[in-house]
Tab-separated table of C-alpha atoms in Angstrom:
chain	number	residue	atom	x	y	z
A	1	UNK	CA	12.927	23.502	-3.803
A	2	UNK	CA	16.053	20.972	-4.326
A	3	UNK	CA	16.812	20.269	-7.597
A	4	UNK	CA	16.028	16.817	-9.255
A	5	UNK	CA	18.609	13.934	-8.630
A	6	UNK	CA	21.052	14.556	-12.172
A	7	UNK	CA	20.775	10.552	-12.336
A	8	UNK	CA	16.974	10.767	-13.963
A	9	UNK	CA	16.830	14.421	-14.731
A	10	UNK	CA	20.161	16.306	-15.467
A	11	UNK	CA	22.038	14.276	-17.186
A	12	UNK	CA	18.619	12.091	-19.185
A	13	UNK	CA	20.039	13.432	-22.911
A	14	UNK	CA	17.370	13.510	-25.874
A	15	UNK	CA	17.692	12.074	-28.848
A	16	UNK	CA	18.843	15.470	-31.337
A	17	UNK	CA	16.069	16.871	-33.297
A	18	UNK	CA	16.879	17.041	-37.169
A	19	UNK	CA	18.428	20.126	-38.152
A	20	UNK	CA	15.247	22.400	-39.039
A	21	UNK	CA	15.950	26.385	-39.501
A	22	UNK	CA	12.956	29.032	-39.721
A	23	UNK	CA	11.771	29.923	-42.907
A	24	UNK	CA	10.707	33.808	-43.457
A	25	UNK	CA	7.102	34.253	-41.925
A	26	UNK	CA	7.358	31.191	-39.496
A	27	UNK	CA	6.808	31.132	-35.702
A	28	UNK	CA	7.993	28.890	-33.438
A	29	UNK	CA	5.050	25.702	-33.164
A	30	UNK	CA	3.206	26.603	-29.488
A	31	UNK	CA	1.099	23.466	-27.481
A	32	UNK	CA	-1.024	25.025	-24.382
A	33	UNK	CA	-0.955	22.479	-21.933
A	34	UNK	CA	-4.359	20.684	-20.817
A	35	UNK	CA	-4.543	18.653	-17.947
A	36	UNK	CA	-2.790	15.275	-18.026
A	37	UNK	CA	-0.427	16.208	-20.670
A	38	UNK	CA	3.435	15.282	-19.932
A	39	UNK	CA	6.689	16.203	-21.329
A	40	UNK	CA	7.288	12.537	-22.109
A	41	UNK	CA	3.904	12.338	-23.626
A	42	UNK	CA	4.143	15.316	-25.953
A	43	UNK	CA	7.822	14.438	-27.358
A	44	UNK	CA	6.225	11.206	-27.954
A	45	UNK	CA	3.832	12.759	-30.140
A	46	UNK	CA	5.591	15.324	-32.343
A	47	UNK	CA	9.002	13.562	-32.029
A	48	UNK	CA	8.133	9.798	-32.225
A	49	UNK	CA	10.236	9.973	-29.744
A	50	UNK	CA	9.539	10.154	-25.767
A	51	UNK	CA	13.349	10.324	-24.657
A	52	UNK	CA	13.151	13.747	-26.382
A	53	UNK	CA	11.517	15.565	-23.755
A	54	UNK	CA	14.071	17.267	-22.810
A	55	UNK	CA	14.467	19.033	-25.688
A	56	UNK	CA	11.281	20.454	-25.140
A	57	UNK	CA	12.471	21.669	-21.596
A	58	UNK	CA	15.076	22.795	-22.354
A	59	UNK	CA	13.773	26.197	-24.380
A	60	UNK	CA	10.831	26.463	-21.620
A	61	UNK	CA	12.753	26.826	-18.293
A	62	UNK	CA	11.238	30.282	-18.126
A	63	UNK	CA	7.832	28.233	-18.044
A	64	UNK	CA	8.645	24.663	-16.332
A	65	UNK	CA	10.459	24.524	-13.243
A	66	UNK	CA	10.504	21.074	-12.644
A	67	UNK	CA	10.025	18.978	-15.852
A	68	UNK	CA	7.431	16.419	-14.185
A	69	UNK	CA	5.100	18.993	-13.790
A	70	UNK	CA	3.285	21.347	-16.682
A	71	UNK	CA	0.191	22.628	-16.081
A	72	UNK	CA	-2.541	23.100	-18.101
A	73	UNK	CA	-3.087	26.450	-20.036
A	74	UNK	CA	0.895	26.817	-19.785
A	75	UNK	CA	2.081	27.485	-23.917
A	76	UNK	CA	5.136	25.809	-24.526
A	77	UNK	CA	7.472	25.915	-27.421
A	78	UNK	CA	8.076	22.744	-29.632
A	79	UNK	CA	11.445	23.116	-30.686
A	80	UNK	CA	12.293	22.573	-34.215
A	81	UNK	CA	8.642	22.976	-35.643
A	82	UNK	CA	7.351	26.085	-36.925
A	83	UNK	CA	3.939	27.102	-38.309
A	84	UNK	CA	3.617	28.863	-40.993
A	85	UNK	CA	0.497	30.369	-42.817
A	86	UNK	CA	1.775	29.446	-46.324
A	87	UNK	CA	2.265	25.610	-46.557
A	88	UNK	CA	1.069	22.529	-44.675
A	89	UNK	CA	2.141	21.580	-41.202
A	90	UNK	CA	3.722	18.096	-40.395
A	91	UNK	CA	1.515	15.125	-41.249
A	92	UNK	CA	1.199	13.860	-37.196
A	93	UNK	CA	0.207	17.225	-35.856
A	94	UNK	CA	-3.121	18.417	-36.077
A	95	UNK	CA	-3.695	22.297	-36.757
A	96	UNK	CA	-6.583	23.993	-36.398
A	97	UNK	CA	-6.401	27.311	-37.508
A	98	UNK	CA	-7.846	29.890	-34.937
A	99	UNK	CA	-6.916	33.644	-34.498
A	100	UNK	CA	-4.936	32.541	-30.872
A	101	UNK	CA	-2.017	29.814	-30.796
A	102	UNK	CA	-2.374	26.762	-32.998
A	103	UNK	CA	-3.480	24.434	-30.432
A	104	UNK	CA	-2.852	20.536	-30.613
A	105	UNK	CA	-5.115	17.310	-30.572
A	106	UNK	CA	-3.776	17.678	-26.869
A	107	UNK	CA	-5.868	20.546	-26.050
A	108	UNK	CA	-9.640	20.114	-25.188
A	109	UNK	CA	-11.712	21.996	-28.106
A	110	UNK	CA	-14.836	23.841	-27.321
A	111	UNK	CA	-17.684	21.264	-28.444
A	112	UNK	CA	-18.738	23.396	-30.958
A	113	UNK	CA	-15.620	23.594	-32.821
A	114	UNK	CA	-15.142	19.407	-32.619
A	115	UNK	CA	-14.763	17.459	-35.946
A	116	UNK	CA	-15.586	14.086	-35.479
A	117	UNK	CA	-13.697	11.572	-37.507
A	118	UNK	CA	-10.925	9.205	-36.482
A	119	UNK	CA	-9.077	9.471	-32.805
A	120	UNK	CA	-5.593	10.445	-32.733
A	121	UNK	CA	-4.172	9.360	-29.957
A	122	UNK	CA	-4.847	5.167	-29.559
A	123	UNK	CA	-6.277	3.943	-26.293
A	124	UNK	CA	-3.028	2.385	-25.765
A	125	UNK	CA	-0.963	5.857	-25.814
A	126	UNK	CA	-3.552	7.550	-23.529
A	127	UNK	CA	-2.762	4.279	-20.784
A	128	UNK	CA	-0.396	5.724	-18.225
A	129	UNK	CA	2.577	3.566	-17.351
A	130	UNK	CA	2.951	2.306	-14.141
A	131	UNK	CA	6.817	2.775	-14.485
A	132	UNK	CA	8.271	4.714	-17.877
A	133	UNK	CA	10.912	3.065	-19.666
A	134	UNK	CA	13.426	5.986	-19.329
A	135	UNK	CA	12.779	5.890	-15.469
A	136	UNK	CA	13.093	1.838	-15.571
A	137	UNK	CA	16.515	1.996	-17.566
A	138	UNK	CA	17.904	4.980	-15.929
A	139	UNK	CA	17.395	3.320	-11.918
A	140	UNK	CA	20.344	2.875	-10.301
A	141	UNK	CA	20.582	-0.828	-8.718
A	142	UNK	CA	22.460	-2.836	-6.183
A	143	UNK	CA	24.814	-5.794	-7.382
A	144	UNK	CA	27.912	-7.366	-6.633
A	145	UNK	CA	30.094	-5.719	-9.722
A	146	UNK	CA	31.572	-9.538	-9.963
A	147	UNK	CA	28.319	-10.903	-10.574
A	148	UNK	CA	27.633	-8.738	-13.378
A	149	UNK	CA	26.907	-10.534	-16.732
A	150	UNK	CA	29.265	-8.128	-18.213
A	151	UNK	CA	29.633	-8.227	-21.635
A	152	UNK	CA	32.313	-5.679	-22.331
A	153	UNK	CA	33.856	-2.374	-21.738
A	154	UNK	CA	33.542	1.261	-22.953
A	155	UNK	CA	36.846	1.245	-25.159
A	156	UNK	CA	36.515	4.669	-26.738
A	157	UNK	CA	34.478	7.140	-28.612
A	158	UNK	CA	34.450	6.800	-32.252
A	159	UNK	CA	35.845	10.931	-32.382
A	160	UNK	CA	38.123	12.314	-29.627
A	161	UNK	CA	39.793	15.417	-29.439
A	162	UNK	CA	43.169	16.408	-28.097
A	163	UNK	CA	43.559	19.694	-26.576
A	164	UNK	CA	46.953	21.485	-26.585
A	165	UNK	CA	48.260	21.832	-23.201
A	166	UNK	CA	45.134	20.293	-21.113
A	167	UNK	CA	44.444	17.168	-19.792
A	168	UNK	CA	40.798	16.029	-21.402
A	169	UNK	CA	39.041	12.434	-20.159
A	170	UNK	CA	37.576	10.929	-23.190
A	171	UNK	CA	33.431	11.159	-23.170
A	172	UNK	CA	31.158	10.444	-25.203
A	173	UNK	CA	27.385	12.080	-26.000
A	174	UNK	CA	24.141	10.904	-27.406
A	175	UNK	CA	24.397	10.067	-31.228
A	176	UNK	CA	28.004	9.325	-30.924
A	177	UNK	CA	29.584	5.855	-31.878
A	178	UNK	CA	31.786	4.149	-29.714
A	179	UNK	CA	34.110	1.270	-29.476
A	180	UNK	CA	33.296	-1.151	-27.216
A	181	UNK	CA	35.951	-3.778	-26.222
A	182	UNK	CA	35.030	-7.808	-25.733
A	183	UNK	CA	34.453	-9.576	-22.219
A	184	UNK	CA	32.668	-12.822	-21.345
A	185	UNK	CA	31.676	-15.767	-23.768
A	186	UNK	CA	28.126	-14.008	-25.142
A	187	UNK	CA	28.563	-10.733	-27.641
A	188	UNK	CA	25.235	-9.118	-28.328
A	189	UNK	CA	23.734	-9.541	-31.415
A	190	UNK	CA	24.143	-6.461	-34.318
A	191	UNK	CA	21.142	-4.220	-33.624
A	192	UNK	CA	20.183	-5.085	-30.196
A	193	UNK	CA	20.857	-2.425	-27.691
A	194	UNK	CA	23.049	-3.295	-24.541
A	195	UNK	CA	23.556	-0.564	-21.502
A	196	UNK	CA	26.509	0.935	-19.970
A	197	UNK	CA	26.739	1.170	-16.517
A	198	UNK	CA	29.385	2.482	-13.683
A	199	UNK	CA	30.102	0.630	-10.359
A	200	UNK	CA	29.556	3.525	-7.614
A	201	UNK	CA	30.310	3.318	-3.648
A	202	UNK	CA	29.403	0.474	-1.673
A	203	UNK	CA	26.553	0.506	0.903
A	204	UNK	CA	28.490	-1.058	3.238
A	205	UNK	CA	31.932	-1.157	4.482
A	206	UNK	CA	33.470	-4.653	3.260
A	207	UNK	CA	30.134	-5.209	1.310
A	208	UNK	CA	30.209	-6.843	-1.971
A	209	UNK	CA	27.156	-4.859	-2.576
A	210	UNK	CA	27.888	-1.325	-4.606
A	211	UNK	CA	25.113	0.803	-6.074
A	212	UNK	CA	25.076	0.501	-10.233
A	213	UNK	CA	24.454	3.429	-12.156
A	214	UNK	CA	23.275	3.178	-15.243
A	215	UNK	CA	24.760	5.633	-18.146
A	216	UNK	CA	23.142	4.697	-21.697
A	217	UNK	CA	21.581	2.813	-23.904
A	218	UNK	CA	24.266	2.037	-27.161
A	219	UNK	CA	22.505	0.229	-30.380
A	220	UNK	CA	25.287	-2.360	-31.333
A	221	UNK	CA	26.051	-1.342	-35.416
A	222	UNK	CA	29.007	-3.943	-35.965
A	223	UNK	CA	31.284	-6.502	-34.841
A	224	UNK	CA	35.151	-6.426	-35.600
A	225	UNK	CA	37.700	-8.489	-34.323
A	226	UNK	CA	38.739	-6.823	-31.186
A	227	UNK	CA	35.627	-4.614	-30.645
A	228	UNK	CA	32.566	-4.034	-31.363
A	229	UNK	CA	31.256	-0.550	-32.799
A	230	UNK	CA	27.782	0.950	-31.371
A	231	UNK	CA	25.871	4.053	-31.260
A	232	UNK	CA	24.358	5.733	-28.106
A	233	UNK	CA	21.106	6.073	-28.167
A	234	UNK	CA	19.763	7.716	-25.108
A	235	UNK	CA	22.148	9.333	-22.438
A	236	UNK	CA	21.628	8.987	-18.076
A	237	UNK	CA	24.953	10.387	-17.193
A	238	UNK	CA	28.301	10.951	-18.381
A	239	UNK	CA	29.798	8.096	-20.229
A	240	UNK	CA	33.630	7.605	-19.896
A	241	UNK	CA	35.937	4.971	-20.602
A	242	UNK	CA	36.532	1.667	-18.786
A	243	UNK	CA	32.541	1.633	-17.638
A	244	UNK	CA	30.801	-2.116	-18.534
A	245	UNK	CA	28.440	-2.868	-20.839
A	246	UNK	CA	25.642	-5.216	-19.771
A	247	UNK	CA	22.446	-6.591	-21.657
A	248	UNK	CA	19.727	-4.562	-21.792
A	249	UNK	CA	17.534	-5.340	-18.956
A	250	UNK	CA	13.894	-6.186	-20.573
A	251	UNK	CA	11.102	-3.523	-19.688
A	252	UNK	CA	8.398	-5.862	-18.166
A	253	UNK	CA	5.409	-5.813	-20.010
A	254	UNK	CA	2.909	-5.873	-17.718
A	255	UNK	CA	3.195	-2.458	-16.654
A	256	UNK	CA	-0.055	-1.247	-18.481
A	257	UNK	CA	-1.809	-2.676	-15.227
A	258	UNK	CA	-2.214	-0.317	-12.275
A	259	UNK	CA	-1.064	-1.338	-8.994
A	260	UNK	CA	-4.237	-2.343	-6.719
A	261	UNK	CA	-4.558	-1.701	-3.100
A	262	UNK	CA	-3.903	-4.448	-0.549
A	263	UNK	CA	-6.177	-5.753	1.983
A	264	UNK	CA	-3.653	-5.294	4.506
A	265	UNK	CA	0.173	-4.557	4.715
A	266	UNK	CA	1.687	-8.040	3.040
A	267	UNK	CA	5.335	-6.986	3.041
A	268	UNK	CA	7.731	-5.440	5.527
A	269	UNK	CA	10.750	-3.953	5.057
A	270	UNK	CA	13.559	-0.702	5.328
A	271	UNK	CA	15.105	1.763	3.191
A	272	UNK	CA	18.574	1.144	3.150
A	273	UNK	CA	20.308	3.541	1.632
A	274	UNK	CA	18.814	6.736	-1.139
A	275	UNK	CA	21.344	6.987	-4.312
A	276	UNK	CA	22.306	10.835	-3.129
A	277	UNK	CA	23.146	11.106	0.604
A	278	UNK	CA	21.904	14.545	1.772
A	279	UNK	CA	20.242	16.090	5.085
A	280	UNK	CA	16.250	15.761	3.202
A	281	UNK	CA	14.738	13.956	1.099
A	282	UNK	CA	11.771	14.549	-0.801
A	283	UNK	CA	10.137	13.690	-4.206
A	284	UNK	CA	11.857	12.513	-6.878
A	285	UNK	CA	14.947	11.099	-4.688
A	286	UNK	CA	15.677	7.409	-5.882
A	287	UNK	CA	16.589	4.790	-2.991
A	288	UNK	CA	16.954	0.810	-2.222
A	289	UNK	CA	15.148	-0.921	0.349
A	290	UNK	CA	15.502	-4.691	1.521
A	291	UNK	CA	13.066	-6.210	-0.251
A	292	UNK	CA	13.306	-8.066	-3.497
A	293	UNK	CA	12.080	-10.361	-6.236
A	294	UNK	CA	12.399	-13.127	-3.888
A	295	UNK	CA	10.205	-11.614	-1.763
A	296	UNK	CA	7.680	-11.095	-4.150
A	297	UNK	CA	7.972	-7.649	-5.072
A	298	UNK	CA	7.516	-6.751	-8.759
A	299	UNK	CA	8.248	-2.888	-10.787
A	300	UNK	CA	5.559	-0.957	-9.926
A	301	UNK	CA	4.517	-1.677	-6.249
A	302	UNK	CA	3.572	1.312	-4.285
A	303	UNK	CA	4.915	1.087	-0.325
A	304	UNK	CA	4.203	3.583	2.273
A	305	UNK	CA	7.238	4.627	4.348
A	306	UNK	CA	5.786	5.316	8.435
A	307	UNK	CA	6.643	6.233	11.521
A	308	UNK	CA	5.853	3.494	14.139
A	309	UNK	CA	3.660	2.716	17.074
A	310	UNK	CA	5.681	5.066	19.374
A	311	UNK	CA	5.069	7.196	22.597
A	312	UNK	CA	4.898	11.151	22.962
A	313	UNK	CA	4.318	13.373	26.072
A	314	UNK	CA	1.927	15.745	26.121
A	315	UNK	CA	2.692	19.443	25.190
A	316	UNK	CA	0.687	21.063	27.886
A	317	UNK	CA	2.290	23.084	30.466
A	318	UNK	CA	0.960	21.351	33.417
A	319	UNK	CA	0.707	17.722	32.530
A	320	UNK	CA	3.972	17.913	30.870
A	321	UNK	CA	6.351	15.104	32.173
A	322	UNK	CA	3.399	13.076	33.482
A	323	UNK	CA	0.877	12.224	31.061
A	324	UNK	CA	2.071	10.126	27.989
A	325	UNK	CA	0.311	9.339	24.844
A	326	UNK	CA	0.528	6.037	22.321
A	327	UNK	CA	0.787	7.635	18.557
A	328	UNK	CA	-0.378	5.206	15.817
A	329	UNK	CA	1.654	4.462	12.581
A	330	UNK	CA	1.890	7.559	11.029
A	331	UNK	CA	2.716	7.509	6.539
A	332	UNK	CA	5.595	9.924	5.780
A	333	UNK	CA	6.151	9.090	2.268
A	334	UNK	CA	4.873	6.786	-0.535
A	335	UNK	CA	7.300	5.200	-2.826
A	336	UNK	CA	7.077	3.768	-6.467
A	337	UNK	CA	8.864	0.658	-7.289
A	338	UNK	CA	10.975	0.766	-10.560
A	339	UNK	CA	13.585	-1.769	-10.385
A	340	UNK	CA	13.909	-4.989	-8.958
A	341	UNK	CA	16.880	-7.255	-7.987
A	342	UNK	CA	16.766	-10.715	-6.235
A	343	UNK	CA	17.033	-8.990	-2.680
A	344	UNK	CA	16.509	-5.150	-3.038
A	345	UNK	CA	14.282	-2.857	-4.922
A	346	UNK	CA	14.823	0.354	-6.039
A	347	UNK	CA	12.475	3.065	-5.276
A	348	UNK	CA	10.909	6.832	-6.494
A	349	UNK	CA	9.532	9.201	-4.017
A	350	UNK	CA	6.622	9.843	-5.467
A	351	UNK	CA	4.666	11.670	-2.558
A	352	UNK	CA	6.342	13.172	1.109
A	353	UNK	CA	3.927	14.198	4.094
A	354	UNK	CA	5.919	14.703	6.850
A	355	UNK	CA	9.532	15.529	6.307
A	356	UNK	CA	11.079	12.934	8.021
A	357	UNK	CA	12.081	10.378	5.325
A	358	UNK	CA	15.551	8.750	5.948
A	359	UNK	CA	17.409	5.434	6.316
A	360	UNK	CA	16.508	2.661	8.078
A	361	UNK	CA	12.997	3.859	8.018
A	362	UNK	CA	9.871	1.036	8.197
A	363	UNK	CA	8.169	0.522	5.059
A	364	UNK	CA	5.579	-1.632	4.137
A	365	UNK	CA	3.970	-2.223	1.066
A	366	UNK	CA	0.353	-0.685	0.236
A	367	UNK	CA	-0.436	-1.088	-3.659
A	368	UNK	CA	0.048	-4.199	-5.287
A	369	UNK	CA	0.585	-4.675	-9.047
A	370	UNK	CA	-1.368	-7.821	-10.828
């Protein structure tokens, strides 16, 4: 099984949990996964905070191999809560106390043991999201680095360390402040957030087009005369000096809708490139194809990536190099829209059925959002 792509997975840094140590007769707090549950979901719930799911993955690799997928009746350890017999738990979790694990509002109680009273969890937090916001702000697009409304540049962190003998490139890592140097005539406003991004290779030779990694989301704190102070907030990849800082693109709104099947195929296109070149491709990978805003496609589409009309000869011993046979369009993959540009898109695998996804292959759109 390959490893998720380090752009949305491996690098995605949570937001640190408050220093919390165990008290004497606490355990660890447990949640036993029922179906539907997600690590974003569940840091959302006893973090406020959904960018802290990793956190929770990280102390329950020996349970979760690949953090898009828990399954239900799997106990998982919330890290930095702990239960305890002698004192009340946290006001947003509810306990029940049972001779097995605590179990969460999350998991399904037997309808004999059900209080009735008010409903934790709104209708609005039970919607799914067509596209999550740390998948939206951590998608790689393609632009033309000199068309960039860049606003500044990645000066310094606030801290930096010099090590005795070794060359060390300056970083920086979630909850840090940073300087951030002036460029262009806007500045962002003190406490909006901006993003950091990195220009990486171009998709073609001589093209002005170069795929644009995004790095982190920095909370501006101040303005000074030369630069402007901020804090990271939430962490794609490594962030290093020199890289711009762009507004924040806005998470469209209308994502609470579900993408609707189309009557028939409305929009053609390729993949042009994926983000990591390797020999396979399967889910999770993030690519570009040549479609765009201007041609009507919006964050959240669903297109099917197939195999053409094509012809095949037969296997059989005795017909073979005679008899020839017309295959129809055949799906190989489906892929989930999460970023849009004027004349690409960028795209999720979010399902493979035959393992020959790659560029240049058709797609065509097959789930529509509103």
């Amino acid at each position: 099984m390959r490893l998720v792509t380090a752009s949305l997975v491996g690098l995605l840094v949570a937001t640190p949990l408050a220093g919390q140590e165990p008290q004497q007769g606490e355990r660890p707090r447990e949640h036993v996964v029922r179906k539907g549950d997600t690590l974003w979901d569940l840091a959302a719930h006893y973090f406020s905070n959904p960018f802290g799911w990793r956190s929770i993955y990280e102390v329950n690799t020996t349970v979760v191999e690949d953090p898009h997928w828990i399954y239900p009746d799997e106990v998982l350890v919330i890290p930095g809560l702990f239960a305890a017999e002698d004192r009340m738990p946290p006001a947003t979790v509810a306990v029940h106390r049972v001779d097995r694990p605590l179990r969460t509002v999350f998991f399904p109680m037997p309808i004999d043991q059900q209080v009735r009273g008010a409903t934790i969890l709104t209708e609005e937090a039970e919607t799914p999201l067509a596209v999550k916001p740390g998948e939206f702000h951590s998608a790689e697009f393609i632009a033309d680095p000199g068309a960039l409304e860049v606003m500044g540049r990645m000066i310094r962190p606030s801290r930096t360390v010099e090590l005795a003998g070794r060359e060390s490139r300056p970083t920086a890592h979630p909850k840090d402040m940073v300087y951030l140097g002036y460029a262009g005539r806007v500045r962002p406003e003190v406490g909006s957030r901006v993003q950091l991004v990195r220009p990486g290779r171009r998709l073609t030779p001589g093209g002005s087009g170069r795929v644009i990694h995004p790095t982190a989301l920095v909370t501006v704190l101040a303005h000074h005369d030369e630069v402007m102070e901020g804090q990271i907030d939430v962490q794609f990849e490594p962030v290093y000096l020199d890289q711009l800082v762009l507004p924040l693109a806005l998470f469209p709104a209308f994502l609470r809708e579900v993408a609707r099947p189309v009557a028939a195929p409305d929009l053609e296109g390729r993949v042009v490139d994926f983000v990591t070149e390797q020999p396979l491709y399967g889910r999770t990978e993030r690519g570009f194809i040549n479609l765009g805003a201007r041609h009507g496609v919006k964050v959240g589409d669903v297109f099917a990536a197939y195999l053409p009309e094509r012809r095949a000869r037969r296997s059989g011993v005795e017909e073979f190099g005679r008899s020839i046979e017309e295959l129809p369009p055949e799906q190989v993959a489906e892929l989930r829209i999460l970023r849009v540009t004027e004349g690409h898109a960028t795209f999720m695998v979010d399902k493979v059925t035959l393992p020959v996804l790659e560029d240049g292959i058709r797609v065509r759109r097959i789930r529509a959002m509103p």
